[in-house]
GROMACS .gro file of C-alpha atoms in nm:
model
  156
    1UNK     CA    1   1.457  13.993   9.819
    2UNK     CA    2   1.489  14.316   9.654
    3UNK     CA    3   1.759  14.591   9.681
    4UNK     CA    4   1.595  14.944   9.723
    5UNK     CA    5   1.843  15.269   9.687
    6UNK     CA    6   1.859  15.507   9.944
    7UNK     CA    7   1.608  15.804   9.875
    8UNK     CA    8   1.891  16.054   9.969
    9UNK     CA    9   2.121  15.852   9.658
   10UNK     CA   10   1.877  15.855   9.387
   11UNK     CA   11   1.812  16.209   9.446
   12UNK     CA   12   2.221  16.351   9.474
   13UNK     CA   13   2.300  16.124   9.210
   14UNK     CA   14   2.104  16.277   8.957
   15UNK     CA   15   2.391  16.590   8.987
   16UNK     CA   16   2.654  16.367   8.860
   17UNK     CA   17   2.599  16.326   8.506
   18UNK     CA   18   2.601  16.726   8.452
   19UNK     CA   19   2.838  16.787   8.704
   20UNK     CA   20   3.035  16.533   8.451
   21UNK     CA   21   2.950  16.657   8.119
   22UNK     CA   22   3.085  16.968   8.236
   23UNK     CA   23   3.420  16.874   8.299
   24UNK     CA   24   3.382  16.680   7.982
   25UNK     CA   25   3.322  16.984   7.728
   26UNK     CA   26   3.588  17.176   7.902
   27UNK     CA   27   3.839  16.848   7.762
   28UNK     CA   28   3.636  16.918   7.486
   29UNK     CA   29   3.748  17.256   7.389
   30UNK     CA   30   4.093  17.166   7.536
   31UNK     CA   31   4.101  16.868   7.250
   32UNK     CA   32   3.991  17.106   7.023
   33UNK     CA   33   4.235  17.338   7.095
   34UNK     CA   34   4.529  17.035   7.042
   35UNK     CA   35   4.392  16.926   6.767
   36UNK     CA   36   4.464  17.292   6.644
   37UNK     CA   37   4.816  17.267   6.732
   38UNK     CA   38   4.810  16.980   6.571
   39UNK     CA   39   4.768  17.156   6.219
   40UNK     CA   40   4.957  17.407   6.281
   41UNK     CA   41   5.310  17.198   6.413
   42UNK     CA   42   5.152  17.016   6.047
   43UNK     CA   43   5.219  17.376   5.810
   44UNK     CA   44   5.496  17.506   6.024
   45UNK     CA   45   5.847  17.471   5.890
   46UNK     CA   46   6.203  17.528   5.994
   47UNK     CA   47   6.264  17.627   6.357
   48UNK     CA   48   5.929  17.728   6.404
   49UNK     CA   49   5.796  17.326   6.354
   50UNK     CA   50   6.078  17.201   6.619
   51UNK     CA   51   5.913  17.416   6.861
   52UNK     CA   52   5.609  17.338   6.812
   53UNK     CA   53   5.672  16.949   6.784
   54UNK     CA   54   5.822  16.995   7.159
   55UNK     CA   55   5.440  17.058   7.287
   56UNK     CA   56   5.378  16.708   7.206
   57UNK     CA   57   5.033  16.808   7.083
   58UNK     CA   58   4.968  16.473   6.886
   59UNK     CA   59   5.019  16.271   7.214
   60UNK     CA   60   4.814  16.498   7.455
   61UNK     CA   61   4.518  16.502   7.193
   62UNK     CA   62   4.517  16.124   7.169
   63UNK     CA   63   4.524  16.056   7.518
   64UNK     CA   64   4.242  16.336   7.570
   65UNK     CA   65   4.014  16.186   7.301
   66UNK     CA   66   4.062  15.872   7.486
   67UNK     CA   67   3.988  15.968   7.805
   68UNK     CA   68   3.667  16.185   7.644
   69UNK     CA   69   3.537  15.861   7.440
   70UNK     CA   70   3.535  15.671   7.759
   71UNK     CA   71   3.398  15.938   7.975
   72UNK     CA   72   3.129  16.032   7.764
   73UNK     CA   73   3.018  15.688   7.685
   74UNK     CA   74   2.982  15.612   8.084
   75UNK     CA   75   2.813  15.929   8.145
   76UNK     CA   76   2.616  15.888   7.876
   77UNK     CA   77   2.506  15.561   7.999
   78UNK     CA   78   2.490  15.658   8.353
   79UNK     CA   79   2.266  15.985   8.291
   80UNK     CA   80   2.037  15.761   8.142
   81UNK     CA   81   2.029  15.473   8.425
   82UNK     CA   82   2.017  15.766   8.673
   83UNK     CA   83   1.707  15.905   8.498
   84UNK     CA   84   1.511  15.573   8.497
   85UNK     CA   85   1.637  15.487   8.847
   86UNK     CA   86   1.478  15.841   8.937
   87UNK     CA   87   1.147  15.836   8.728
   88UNK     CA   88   1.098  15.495   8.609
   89UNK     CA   89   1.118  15.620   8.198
   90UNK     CA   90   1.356  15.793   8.030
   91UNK     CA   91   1.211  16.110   7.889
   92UNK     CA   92   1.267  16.121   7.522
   93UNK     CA   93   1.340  16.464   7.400
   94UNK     CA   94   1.609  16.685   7.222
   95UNK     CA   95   1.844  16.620   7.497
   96UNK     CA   96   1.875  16.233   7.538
   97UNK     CA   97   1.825  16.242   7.124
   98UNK     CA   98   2.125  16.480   7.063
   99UNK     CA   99   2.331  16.371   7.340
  100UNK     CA  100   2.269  15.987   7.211
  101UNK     CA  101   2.405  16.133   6.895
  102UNK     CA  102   2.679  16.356   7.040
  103UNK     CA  103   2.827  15.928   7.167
  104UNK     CA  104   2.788  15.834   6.799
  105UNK     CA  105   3.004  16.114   6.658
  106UNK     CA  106   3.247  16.063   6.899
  107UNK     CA  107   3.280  15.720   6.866
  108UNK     CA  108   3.315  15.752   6.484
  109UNK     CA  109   3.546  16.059   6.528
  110UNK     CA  110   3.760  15.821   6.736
  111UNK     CA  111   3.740  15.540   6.525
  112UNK     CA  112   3.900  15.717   6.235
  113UNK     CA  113   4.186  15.761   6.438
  114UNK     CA  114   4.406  15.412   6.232
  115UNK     CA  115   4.298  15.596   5.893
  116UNK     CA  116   4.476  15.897   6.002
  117UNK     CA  117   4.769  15.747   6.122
  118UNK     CA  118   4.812  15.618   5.741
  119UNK     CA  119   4.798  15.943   5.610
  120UNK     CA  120   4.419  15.943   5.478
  121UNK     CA  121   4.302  16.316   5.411
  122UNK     CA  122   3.944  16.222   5.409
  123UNK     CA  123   3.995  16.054   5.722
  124UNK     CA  124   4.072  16.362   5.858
  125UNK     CA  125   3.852  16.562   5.744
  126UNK     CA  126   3.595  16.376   5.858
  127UNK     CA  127   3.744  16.331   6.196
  128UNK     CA  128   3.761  16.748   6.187
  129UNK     CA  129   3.393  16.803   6.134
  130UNK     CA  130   3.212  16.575   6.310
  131UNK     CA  131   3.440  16.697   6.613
  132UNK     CA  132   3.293  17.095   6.512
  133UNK     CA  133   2.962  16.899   6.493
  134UNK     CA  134   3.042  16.738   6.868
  135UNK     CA  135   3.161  17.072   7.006
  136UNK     CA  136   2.836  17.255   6.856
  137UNK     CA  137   2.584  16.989   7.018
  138UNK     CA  138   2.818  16.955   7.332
  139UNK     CA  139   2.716  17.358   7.359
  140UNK     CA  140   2.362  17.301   7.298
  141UNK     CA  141   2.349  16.990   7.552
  142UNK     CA  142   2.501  17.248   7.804
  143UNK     CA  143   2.237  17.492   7.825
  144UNK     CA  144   1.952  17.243   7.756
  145UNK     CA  145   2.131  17.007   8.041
  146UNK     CA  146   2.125  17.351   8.311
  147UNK     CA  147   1.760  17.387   8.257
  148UNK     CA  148   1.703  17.036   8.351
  149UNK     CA  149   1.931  17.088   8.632
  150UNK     CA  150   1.707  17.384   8.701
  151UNK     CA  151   1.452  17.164   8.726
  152UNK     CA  152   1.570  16.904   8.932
  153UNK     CA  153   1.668  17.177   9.200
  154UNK     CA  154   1.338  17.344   9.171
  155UNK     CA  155   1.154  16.998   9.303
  156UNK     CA  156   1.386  16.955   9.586
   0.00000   0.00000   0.00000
C-alpha cells in the first residue's frame, strides 16, 4: 500500500516555504533592529538608560531569535522535502547552498547566546556578524527565492 499526495497539495504547497521565509526576514530585520536597542540601552546612562531598559529589548530579541531559529530550521527543512516531494531531486544551486548556510549561522549565532550572558565580548561579536552575514544572505535568498517563485507560477 502506498500513500500518494493529492496533485492539487504538492503543487500549493510549494508556496509555503517562501510565503514563510518572508515573514521570517521581516523578524529578521525586526531582531536586528532589537538587537540595536540592545546596544544602545548598553551605552546609555542616567535617565536616558531607565527608559530605554523599559522597552524590554533584551527579552523581545531573545524570544524573536527563538522563534526565528525554530522557524527557519522547519522551513528550511520543509522547502527542501517540498522540493523533492515535487521533482523527485533537490536542485543543488546557490539557493539551497546559501540558504543551508543561512541555518548554520543561525544556529551558531544562537548558540552563543550562554557566552553572552557571561559577559564574553568575543561572544558577541561574533554573534553580531554572523547575524549582518544572516541578514545579507537572508536578502540575497529573497530575490533568488522570487525568481523561483516566478518559476513555479510560470508552469502552472
Amino acid at each position: 500500500m502506498s500513500f500518494e499526495i493529492p496533485e492539487s497539495i504538492k503543487v500549493w504547497s510549494q508556496f509555503f516555504h517562501p510565503i514563510l521565509m518572508w515573514v521570517l526576514f521581516g523578524l529578521t530585520i525586526y531582531a536586528l533592529y532589537l538587537g540595536v536597542q540592545i546596544r544602545r540601552t548598553r551605552a546609555a546612562e542616567g535617565d536616558a538608560k531607565k527608559e530605554l531598559i523599559k522597552g524590554k529589548f533584551n527579552v523581545k530579541h531573545h524570544q524573536i531569535g527563538a522563534v526565528l531559529l525554530a522557524l527557519m530550521v522547519l522551513g528550511t527543512i520543509g522547502g527542501m522535502g517540498v522540493t523533492y516531494i515535487n521533482n523527485g531531486k533537490l536542485f543543488v544551486g546557490p539557493h539551497l547552498l546559501a540558504g543551508l548556510g543561512m541555518t548554520g549561522l543561525i544556529a551558531t549565532s544562537a548558540a552563543l547566546s550562554p557566552f553572552m550572558q557571561k559577559g564574553q565580548g568575543w561572544a558577541r561579536y561574533t554573534h553580531i556578524a554572523l547575524n549582518v552575514g544572516l541578514v545579507g544572505l537572508f536578502g540575497w535568498q529573497a530575490l533568488t527565492g522570487m525568481q523561483i517563485v516566478q518559476r513555479l507560477i510560470e508552469k502552472l
